[in-house]
Amino acid sequence: MAAIKKVQVTFDCAEPERVGRFWCEVLGYVPPSPPEGFATWDEYNASLPPEERGASFSCSDPTGVGSRLYFQRVPEGKVVKNRVHLDVRVGTGLVGDERVAALEAECARLVALGATRFQLLLADENNESCLVMQDVEGNEFCLD
């Protein structure tokens, strides 16, 4: 059996483009070019039936290393904590106060983009510090 080498992370959300553009800013990702025959995504969306406009959005790592992210509109709202979440690795290799400072700096940048700070979890005997946050639609993620 062949090993799987790529995965896509899919977000269910109310506003795919809004959530997707937030994650583009967080990770430095970019959306794909519009489909052939369309100058912009707005032009493409305008060509769709009303119920399909803005139904999805995607973005990917411009270096090709990171996983593609896909955002799809769903009718139901978020009700409970995510069972899967992203960890944004901003403190790798840092410990103690230096790590917390890096987490706090990134937290401030992301709050300005519309994220919500939830909880700073300080290091213990098993884990280094991390900061729990929520994206623009309340999906949990961690800065670690």
Short mmCIF file of C-alpha atoms in Angstrom, two decimals:
data_model
loop_
_atom_site.label_atom_id
_atom_site.label_comp_id
_atom_site.label_asym_id
_atom_site.label_seq_id
_atom_site.Cartn_x
_atom_site.Cartn_y
_atom_site.Cartn_z
CA MET A 1 0.00 0.00 0.00
CA ALA A 2 1.32 3.44 -0.95
CA ALA A 3 1.97 5.98 1.81
CA ILE A 4 -0.25 9.07 1.82
CA LYS A 5 1.88 12.16 1.46
CA LYS A 6 -0.60 15.04 1.34
CA VAL A 7 -3.69 15.93 3.33
CA GLN A 8 -6.24 18.69 3.03
CA VAL A 9 -7.77 20.23 6.13
CA THR A 10 -11.46 21.10 5.64
CA PHE A 11 -13.35 23.68 7.70
CA ASP A 12 -17.14 23.71 7.90
CA CYS A 13 -18.19 27.34 8.29
CA ALA A 14 -20.83 29.97 7.58
CA GLU A 15 -18.61 32.32 5.55
CA PRO A 16 -15.93 30.34 3.70
CA GLU A 17 -14.10 33.28 2.15
CA ARG A 18 -13.98 35.26 5.41
CA VAL A 19 -12.59 32.29 7.36
CA GLY A 20 -10.26 31.33 4.52
CA ARG A 21 -8.80 34.80 4.16
CA PHE A 22 -8.20 34.90 7.92
CA TRP A 23 -6.18 31.68 7.65
CA CYS A 24 -4.29 33.06 4.63
CA GLU A 25 -3.12 35.92 6.85
CA VAL A 26 -2.28 33.60 9.76
CA LEU A 27 -0.21 31.17 7.70
CA GLY A 28 0.97 33.21 4.70
CA TYR A 29 -1.15 31.02 2.41
CA VAL A 30 -2.61 32.14 -0.92
CA PRO A 31 -5.85 31.36 -2.76
CA PRO A 32 -5.61 29.73 -6.18
CA SER A 33 -6.01 31.70 -9.38
CA PRO A 34 -9.60 32.10 -10.60
CA PRO A 35 -10.87 29.42 -12.99
CA GLU A 36 -9.94 29.81 -16.63
CA GLY A 37 -12.09 32.38 -18.37
CA PHE A 38 -12.55 34.55 -15.26
CA ALA A 39 -10.39 37.52 -14.29
CA THR A 40 -11.36 37.39 -10.60
CA TRP A 41 -13.07 35.10 -8.10
CA ASP A 42 -15.83 37.72 -7.75
CA GLU A 43 -16.49 37.43 -11.49
CA TYR A 44 -16.57 33.63 -11.21
CA ASN A 45 -18.93 33.72 -8.21
CA ALA A 46 -21.26 36.09 -10.05
CA SER A 47 -21.60 33.45 -12.78
CA LEU A 48 -22.93 30.86 -10.33
CA PRO A 49 -26.52 30.33 -9.23
CA PRO A 50 -27.23 32.44 -6.11
CA GLU A 51 -27.27 29.42 -3.75
CA GLU A 52 -23.75 28.40 -4.87
CA ARG A 53 -22.10 31.82 -4.62
CA GLY A 54 -19.47 31.93 -1.91
CA ALA A 55 -20.08 28.28 -0.99
CA SER A 56 -16.39 27.44 -0.77
CA PHE A 57 -12.89 28.86 -0.62
CA SER A 58 -9.46 27.27 -0.62
CA CYS A 59 -5.89 28.30 -0.04
CA SER A 60 -2.51 26.67 0.04
CA ASP A 61 1.07 27.15 1.07
CA PRO A 62 2.83 29.02 -1.77
CA THR A 63 5.94 26.88 -1.17
CA GLY A 64 3.92 23.70 -1.70
CA VAL A 65 5.03 22.24 1.64
CA GLY A 66 1.99 22.80 3.87
CA SER A 67 -1.41 21.19 3.55
CA ARG A 68 -4.15 22.77 1.45
CA LEU A 69 -7.01 24.30 3.44
CA TYR A 70 -10.58 24.05 2.17
CA PHE A 71 -13.54 26.01 3.58
CA GLN A 72 -17.09 24.93 2.84
CA ARG A 73 -20.37 26.57 3.76
CA VAL A 74 -22.66 24.48 5.94
CA PRO A 75 -26.12 25.45 7.19
CA GLU A 76 -25.57 24.64 10.87
CA GLY A 77 -23.55 26.79 13.22
CA LYS A 78 -20.71 25.71 15.47
CA VAL A 79 -22.14 24.18 18.62
CA VAL A 80 -19.32 22.45 20.53
CA LYS A 81 -15.54 22.45 20.77
CA ASN A 82 -13.65 21.22 17.71
CA ARG A 83 -12.53 17.59 17.85
CA VAL A 84 -9.59 18.49 15.57
CA HIS A 85 -7.73 21.78 15.54
CA LEU A 86 -4.64 23.39 14.04
CA ASP A 87 -1.55 24.16 16.09
CA VAL A 88 0.28 27.21 14.72
CA ARG A 89 3.91 26.53 15.60
CA VAL A 90 5.31 29.94 16.60
CA GLY A 91 7.27 28.88 19.69
CA THR A 92 9.20 25.89 18.37
CA GLY A 93 12.55 25.65 20.14
CA LEU A 94 11.71 28.36 22.66
CA VAL A 95 11.09 27.78 26.37
CA GLY A 96 9.97 29.72 29.41
CA ASP A 97 9.46 33.48 29.17
CA GLU A 98 10.94 33.64 25.67
CA ARG A 99 8.32 31.17 24.40
CA VAL A 100 5.45 32.97 26.16
CA ALA A 101 6.62 36.28 24.66
CA ALA A 102 6.58 34.77 21.15
CA LEU A 103 3.08 33.35 21.75
CA GLU A 104 1.81 36.69 23.05
CA ALA A 105 3.28 38.62 20.10
CA GLU A 106 1.59 36.31 17.59
CA CYS A 107 -1.63 36.43 19.61
CA ALA A 108 -1.67 40.24 19.34
CA ARG A 109 -1.19 40.02 15.55
CA LEU A 110 -4.01 37.51 15.18
CA VAL A 111 -6.42 39.39 17.46
CA ALA A 112 -5.97 42.39 15.12
CA LEU A 113 -7.09 40.07 12.28
CA GLY A 114 -10.26 39.07 14.15
CA ALA A 115 -9.14 36.10 16.28
CA THR A 116 -10.11 35.78 19.93
CA ARG A 117 -7.69 34.99 22.72
CA PHE A 118 -9.04 32.19 24.90
CA GLN A 119 -6.49 30.85 27.39
CA LEU A 120 -2.74 30.79 28.04
CA LEU A 121 -1.68 27.36 29.28
CA LEU A 122 1.65 27.65 31.07
CA ALA A 123 4.31 24.96 30.94
CA ASP A 124 4.07 22.00 33.30
CA GLU A 125 6.16 18.86 33.78
CA ASN A 126 4.87 17.36 30.49
CA ASN A 127 4.10 20.25 28.13
CA GLU A 128 5.56 23.59 27.14
CA SER A 129 3.37 26.70 27.17
CA CYS A 130 0.70 27.21 24.50
CA LEU A 131 -2.04 29.75 23.88
CA VAL A 132 -5.56 28.65 22.94
CA MET A 133 -7.39 30.94 20.51
CA GLN A 134 -10.44 31.02 18.26
CA ASP A 135 -10.60 32.09 14.62
CA VAL A 136 -13.16 34.52 13.18
CA GLU A 137 -15.98 31.93 13.44
CA GLY A 138 -15.01 30.53 16.83
CA ASN A 139 -12.98 27.50 15.70
CA GLU A 140 -10.35 26.70 18.31
CA PHE A 141 -6.66 26.60 17.45
CA CYS A 142 -3.46 26.78 19.46
CA LEU A 143 -0.34 28.86 19.24
CA ASP A 144 2.44 26.56 20.38
#
